[in-house]
Amino acid sequence: MAKIIDGKMISQQIKDELKEKVERLKKQGKAGALAVIQVGEDPASSVYVRNKKNACAYIGIESLAYELPGETTEEDLLRLIEELNGKEQVRGILVQLPLPGHICEDKVIQAISPEKDVDGFHPQSVGAMTIGEPGFLSCTPAGIIQLLKRSDVEIAGKHCVIIGRSNIVGKPMALLMLRENATVTITHSKTRNLPELCRQADILIVAMGKPQFVGAEYIKEGAVVIDVGIHRDENNKLCGDVKYAEVEPIASAITPVPGGVGPMTIAMLMNNCVQSIEEG
Ligand code: GUN
């Protein structure tokens, strides 16, 4: 029986710690707002944006919502970001991804001032993380590090295998695990002998974006399994990239979906916002 790594509980702990910190900062006269920009009406994005605004309200940070129509031009979006970059009260700027096809995401990410890049997506944030300089960490990988640490999973010296090489999860995850002194293998869709490689993992992080793909044949007895995927199955129930029922009996610890990695992303976004207010 695996230990269930409870992301809901751990994210709640983090948000409660942040709420106290925000109160202390307010007494020192330090406050600020998070600007949340959504372009268009993608239903999944609307849910994420609402959760982010609710988290801000919970910890006591003001959120400024910019809900722009899907036809918004790249130029108009860049102009809004420029305006928000210049507002002292705005300590964080978040543009919900994905953006409509006519807007270049890289251009938009690079327009956000690195001091306000609470998603940690700007090349300057990524570069700083790579060499261990101060800066905002990508929220999902930073959340996974917190899940492991707060569940007493030792990372140093362990072999961590990551499935997925996205800029948002796989690549920054590898860098953060390396920073924690893990031995890291990154795998992807062209990797050969994937199950065999994964069976060497002490910690397996699955961020491939394929519903219920990873089964028992990928898991070493006693491995820690972190599932970053979130999908709806044929019965419209939430599920991850991992076949939970099949993997749980082999693993020593596992994150559920929902209630594992998901809530941690928002908790770490709040952490970055508080860091920005503290530094501002
Ligand atoms: N879309 C999916 N995940 C994220 C995230 O962490 N930040 C932003 N801005 N957009 C996303």
PDB file of N, CA and C in Angstrom, residues 18-66:
ATOM      1  N   LEU A  18       1.365  31.403   3.919  1.00  0.00           N
ATOM      2  CA  LEU A  18       1.455  32.635   3.116  1.00  0.00           C
ATOM      3  C   LEU A  18       0.488  33.702   3.624  1.00  0.00           C
ATOM      4  N   LYS A  19      -0.688  33.255   4.036  1.00  0.00           N
ATOM      5  CA  LYS A  19      -1.703  34.187   4.557  1.00  0.00           C
ATOM      6  C   LYS A  19      -1.135  34.953   5.764  1.00  0.00           C
ATOM      7  N   GLU A  20      -0.467  34.218   6.636  1.00  0.00           N
ATOM      8  CA  GLU A  20       0.163  34.861   7.808  1.00  0.00           C
ATOM      9  C   GLU A  20       1.249  35.835   7.384  1.00  0.00           C
ATOM     10  N   LYS A  21       2.036  35.412   6.396  1.00  0.00           N
ATOM     11  CA  LYS A  21       3.134  36.255   5.915  1.00  0.00           C
ATOM     12  C   LYS A  21       2.596  37.544   5.291  1.00  0.00           C
ATOM     13  N   VAL A  22       1.496  37.419   4.534  1.00  0.00           N
ATOM     14  CA  VAL A  22       0.887  38.592   3.895  1.00  0.00           C
ATOM     15  C   VAL A  22       0.415  39.584   4.973  1.00  0.00           C
ATOM     16  N   GLU A  23      -0.153  39.046   6.059  1.00  0.00           N
ATOM     17  CA  GLU A  23      -0.594  39.917   7.165  1.00  0.00           C
ATOM     18  C   GLU A  23       0.592  40.668   7.759  1.00  0.00           C
ATOM     19  N   ARG A  24       1.702  39.939   7.969  1.00  0.00           N
ATOM     20  CA  ARG A  24       2.912  40.575   8.530  1.00  0.00           C
ATOM     21  C   ARG A  24       3.435  41.656   7.588  1.00  0.00           C
ATOM     22  N   LEU A  25       3.448  41.343   6.291  1.00  0.00           N
ATOM     23  CA  LEU A  25       3.958  42.298   5.299  1.00  0.00           C
ATOM     24  C   LEU A  25       3.086  43.553   5.256  1.00  0.00           C
ATOM     25  N   LYS A  26       1.763  43.344   5.391  1.00  0.00           N
ATOM     26  CA  LYS A  26       0.837  44.495   5.366  1.00  0.00           C
ATOM     27  C   LYS A  26       1.146  45.440   6.518  1.00  0.00           C
ATOM     28  N   LYS A  27       1.486  44.851   7.681  1.00  0.00           N
ATOM     29  CA  LYS A  27       1.819  45.680   8.855  1.00  0.00           C
ATOM     30  C   LYS A  27       3.073  46.495   8.611  1.00  0.00           C
ATOM     31  N   GLN A  28       3.937  45.969   7.728  1.00  0.00           N
ATOM     32  CA  GLN A  28       5.165  46.715   7.364  1.00  0.00           C
ATOM     33  C   GLN A  28       4.908  47.672   6.191  1.00  0.00           C
ATOM     34  N   GLY A  29       3.641  47.761   5.796  1.00  0.00           N
ATOM     35  CA  GLY A  29       3.276  48.663   4.692  1.00  0.00           C
ATOM     36  C   GLY A  29       3.555  48.079   3.318  1.00  0.00           C
ATOM     37  N   LYS A  30       3.766  46.735   3.263  1.00  0.00           N
ATOM     38  CA  LYS A  30       4.056  46.109   1.974  1.00  0.00           C
ATOM     39  C   LYS A  30       2.839  45.344   1.469  1.00  0.00           C
ATOM     40  N   ALA A  31       2.338  45.761   0.319  1.00  0.00           N
ATOM     41  CA  ALA A  31       1.209  45.061  -0.302  1.00  0.00           C
ATOM     42  C   ALA A  31       1.366  45.169  -1.810  1.00  0.00           C
ATOM     43  N   GLY A  32       0.522  44.485  -2.524  1.00  0.00           N
ATOM     44  CA  GLY A  32       0.604  44.544  -3.988  1.00  0.00           C
ATOM     45  C   GLY A  32      -0.449  43.655  -4.592  1.00  0.00           C
ATOM     46  N   ALA A  33      -0.606  43.759  -5.909  1.00  0.00           N
ATOM     47  CA  ALA A  33      -1.658  43.003  -6.583  1.00  0.00           C
ATOM     48  C   ALA A  33      -1.071  42.071  -7.630  1.00  0.00           C
ATOM     49  N   LEU A  34      -1.845  41.013  -7.934  1.00  0.00           N
ATOM     50  CA  LEU A  34      -1.520  40.121  -9.051  1.00  0.00           C
ATOM     51  C   LEU A  34      -2.479  40.447 -10.190  1.00  0.00           C
ATOM     52  N   ALA A  35      -1.935  40.749 -11.351  1.00  0.00           N
ATOM     53  CA  ALA A  35      -2.773  40.963 -12.540  1.00  0.00           C
ATOM     54  C   ALA A  35      -2.910  39.634 -13.280  1.00  0.00           C
ATOM     55  N   VAL A  36      -4.152  39.211 -13.497  1.00  0.00           N
ATOM     56  CA  VAL A  36      -4.414  37.939 -14.183  1.00  0.00           C
ATOM     57  C   VAL A  36      -5.087  38.251 -15.511  1.00  0.00           C
ATOM     58  N   ILE A  37      -4.432  37.878 -16.598  1.00  0.00           N
ATOM     59  CA  ILE A  37      -4.963  38.191 -17.929  1.00  0.00           C
ATOM     60  C   ILE A  37      -5.411  36.903 -18.610  1.00  0.00           C
ATOM     61  N   GLN A  38      -6.656  36.898 -19.082  1.00  0.00           N
ATOM     62  CA  GLN A  38      -7.142  35.773 -19.884  1.00  0.00           C
ATOM     63  C   GLN A  38      -7.632  36.319 -21.225  1.00  0.00           C
ATOM     64  N   VAL A  39      -7.197  35.688 -22.308  1.00  0.00           N
ATOM     65  CA  VAL A  39      -7.656  36.098 -23.636  1.00  0.00           C
ATOM     66  C   VAL A  39      -8.543  34.987 -24.180  1.00  0.00           C
ATOM     67  N   GLY A  40      -9.805  35.307 -24.462  1.00  0.00           N
ATOM     68  CA  GLY A  40     -10.748  34.295 -24.950  1.00  0.00           C
ATOM     69  C   GLY A  40     -11.401  33.574 -23.791  1.00  0.00           C
ATOM     70  N   GLU A  41     -12.176  32.535 -24.145  1.00  0.00           N
ATOM     71  CA  GLU A  41     -13.018  31.903 -23.115  1.00  0.00           C
ATOM     72  C   GLU A  41     -12.828  30.395 -23.039  1.00  0.00           C
ATOM     73  N   ASP A  42     -11.590  29.925 -23.192  1.00  0.00           N
ATOM     74  CA  ASP A  42     -11.318  28.498 -23.042  1.00  0.00           C
ATOM     75  C   ASP A  42     -11.831  28.046 -21.671  1.00  0.00           C
ATOM     76  N   PRO A  43     -12.739  27.034 -21.622  1.00  0.00           N
ATOM     77  CA  PRO A  43     -13.365  26.681 -20.330  1.00  0.00           C
ATOM     78  C   PRO A  43     -12.358  26.229 -19.267  1.00  0.00           C
ATOM     79  N   ALA A  44     -11.348  25.443 -19.677  1.00  0.00           N
ATOM     80  CA  ALA A  44     -10.354  24.980 -18.689  1.00  0.00           C
ATOM     81  C   ALA A  44      -9.599  26.182 -18.120  1.00  0.00           C
ATOM     82  N   SER A  45      -9.212  27.121 -19.019  1.00  0.00           N
ATOM     83  CA  SER A  45      -8.497  28.321 -18.560  1.00  0.00           C
ATOM     84  C   SER A  45      -9.354  29.124 -17.592  1.00  0.00           C
ATOM     85  N   SER A  46     -10.659  29.201 -17.875  1.00  0.00           N
ATOM     86  CA  SER A  46     -11.549  29.973 -16.989  1.00  0.00           C
ATOM     87  C   SER A  46     -11.563  29.374 -15.585  1.00  0.00           C
ATOM     88  N   VAL A  47     -11.526  28.038 -15.494  1.00  0.00           N
ATOM     89  CA  VAL A  47     -11.491  27.378 -14.182  1.00  0.00           C
ATOM     90  C   VAL A  47     -10.181  27.711 -13.465  1.00  0.00           C
ATOM     91  N   TYR A  48      -9.052  27.601 -14.183  1.00  0.00           N
ATOM     92  CA  TYR A  48      -7.737  27.888 -13.567  1.00  0.00           C
ATOM     93  C   TYR A  48      -7.681  29.335 -13.079  1.00  0.00           C
ATOM     94  N   VAL A  49      -8.172  30.252 -13.928  1.00  0.00           N
ATOM     95  CA  VAL A  49      -8.120  31.675 -13.588  1.00  0.00           C
ATOM     96  C   VAL A  49      -8.973  31.952 -12.346  1.00  0.00           C
ATOM     97  N   ARG A  50     -10.155  31.328 -12.302  1.00  0.00           N
ATOM     98  CA  ARG A  50     -11.020  31.524 -11.138  1.00  0.00           C
ATOM     99  C   ARG A  50     -10.329  31.005  -9.869  1.00  0.00           C
ATOM    100  N   ASN A  51      -9.685  29.834  -9.972  1.00  0.00           N
ATOM    101  CA  ASN A  51      -8.976  29.271  -8.813  1.00  0.00           C
ATOM    102  C   ASN A  51      -7.841  30.193  -8.360  1.00  0.00           C
ATOM    103  N   LYS A  52      -7.165  30.817  -9.306  1.00  0.00           N
ATOM    104  CA  LYS A  52      -6.062  31.726  -8.966  1.00  0.00           C
ATOM    105  C   LYS A  52      -6.590  32.963  -8.245  1.00  0.00           C
ATOM    106  N   LYS A  53      -7.703  33.485  -8.740  1.00  0.00           N
ATOM    107  CA  LYS A  53      -8.298  34.664  -8.084  1.00  0.00           C
ATOM    108  C   LYS A  53      -8.764  34.308  -6.672  1.00  0.00           C
ATOM    109  N   ASN A  54      -9.365  33.115  -6.526  1.00  0.00           N
ATOM    110  CA  ASN A  54      -9.825  32.681  -5.197  1.00  0.00           C
ATOM    111  C   ASN A  54      -8.646  32.519  -4.235  1.00  0.00           C
ATOM    112  N   ALA A  55      -7.536  31.984  -4.746  1.00  0.00           N
ATOM    113  CA  ALA A  55      -6.353  31.795  -3.891  1.00  0.00           C
ATOM    114  C   ALA A  55      -5.820  33.150  -3.433  1.00  0.00           C
ATOM    115  N   CYS A  56      -5.822  34.132  -4.328  1.00  0.00           N
ATOM    116  CA  CYS A  56      -5.395  35.494  -3.963  1.00  0.00           C
ATOM    117  C   CYS A  56      -6.269  36.026  -2.833  1.00  0.00           C
ATOM    118  N   ALA A  57      -7.584  35.868  -3.001  1.00  0.00           N
ATOM    119  CA  ALA A  57      -8.520  36.377  -1.988  1.00  0.00           C
ATOM    120  C   ALA A  57      -8.242  35.687  -0.653  1.00  0.00           C
ATOM    121  N   TYR A  58      -7.964  34.380  -0.688  1.00  0.00           N
ATOM    122  CA  TYR A  58      -7.742  33.612   0.540  1.00  0.00           C
ATOM    123  C   TYR A  58      -6.511  34.108   1.303  1.00  0.00           C
ATOM    124  N   ILE A  59      -5.415  34.326   0.568  1.00  0.00           N
ATOM    125  CA  ILE A  59      -4.191  34.713   1.295  1.00  0.00           C
ATOM    126  C   ILE A  59      -4.113  36.229   1.529  1.00  0.00           C
ATOM    127  N   GLY A  60      -5.037  36.974   0.937  1.00  0.00           N
ATOM    128  CA  GLY A  60      -5.097  38.412   1.212  1.00  0.00           C
ATOM    129  C   GLY A  60      -4.348  39.289   0.230  1.00  0.00           C
ATOM    130  N   ILE A  61      -4.199  38.806  -1.000  1.00  0.00           N
ATOM    131  CA  ILE A  61      -3.577  39.615  -2.053  1.00  0.00           C
ATOM    132  C   ILE A  61      -4.687  40.085  -2.997  1.00  0.00           C
ATOM    133  N   GLU A  62      -4.583  41.319  -3.437  1.00  0.00           N
ATOM    134  CA  GLU A  62      -5.562  41.828  -4.400  1.00  0.00           C
ATOM    135  C   GLU A  62      -5.299  41.183  -5.761  1.00  0.00           C
ATOM    136  N   SER A  63      -6.374  40.804  -6.479  1.00  0.00           N
ATOM    137  CA  SER A  63      -6.163  40.349  -7.860  1.00  0.00           C
ATOM    138  C   SER A  63      -6.911  41.273  -8.811  1.00  0.00           C
ATOM    139  N   LEU A  64      -6.264  41.582  -9.912  1.00  0.00           N
ATOM    140  CA  LEU A  64      -6.873  42.437 -10.933  1.00  0.00           C
ATOM    141  C   LEU A  64      -7.135  41.564 -12.154  1.00  0.00           C
ATOM    142  N   ALA A  65      -8.412  41.414 -12.508  1.00  0.00           N
ATOM    143  CA  ALA A  65      -8.760  40.510 -13.609  1.00  0.00           C
ATOM    144  C   ALA A  65      -8.868  41.274 -14.924  1.00  0.00           C
ATOM    145  N   TYR A  66      -8.204  40.779 -15.936  1.00  0.00           N
ATOM    146  CA  TYR A  66      -8.336  41.335 -17.296  1.00  0.00           C
ATOM    147  C   TYR A  66      -8.856  40.223 -18.180  1.00  0.00           C
TER     148      TYR A  66
END
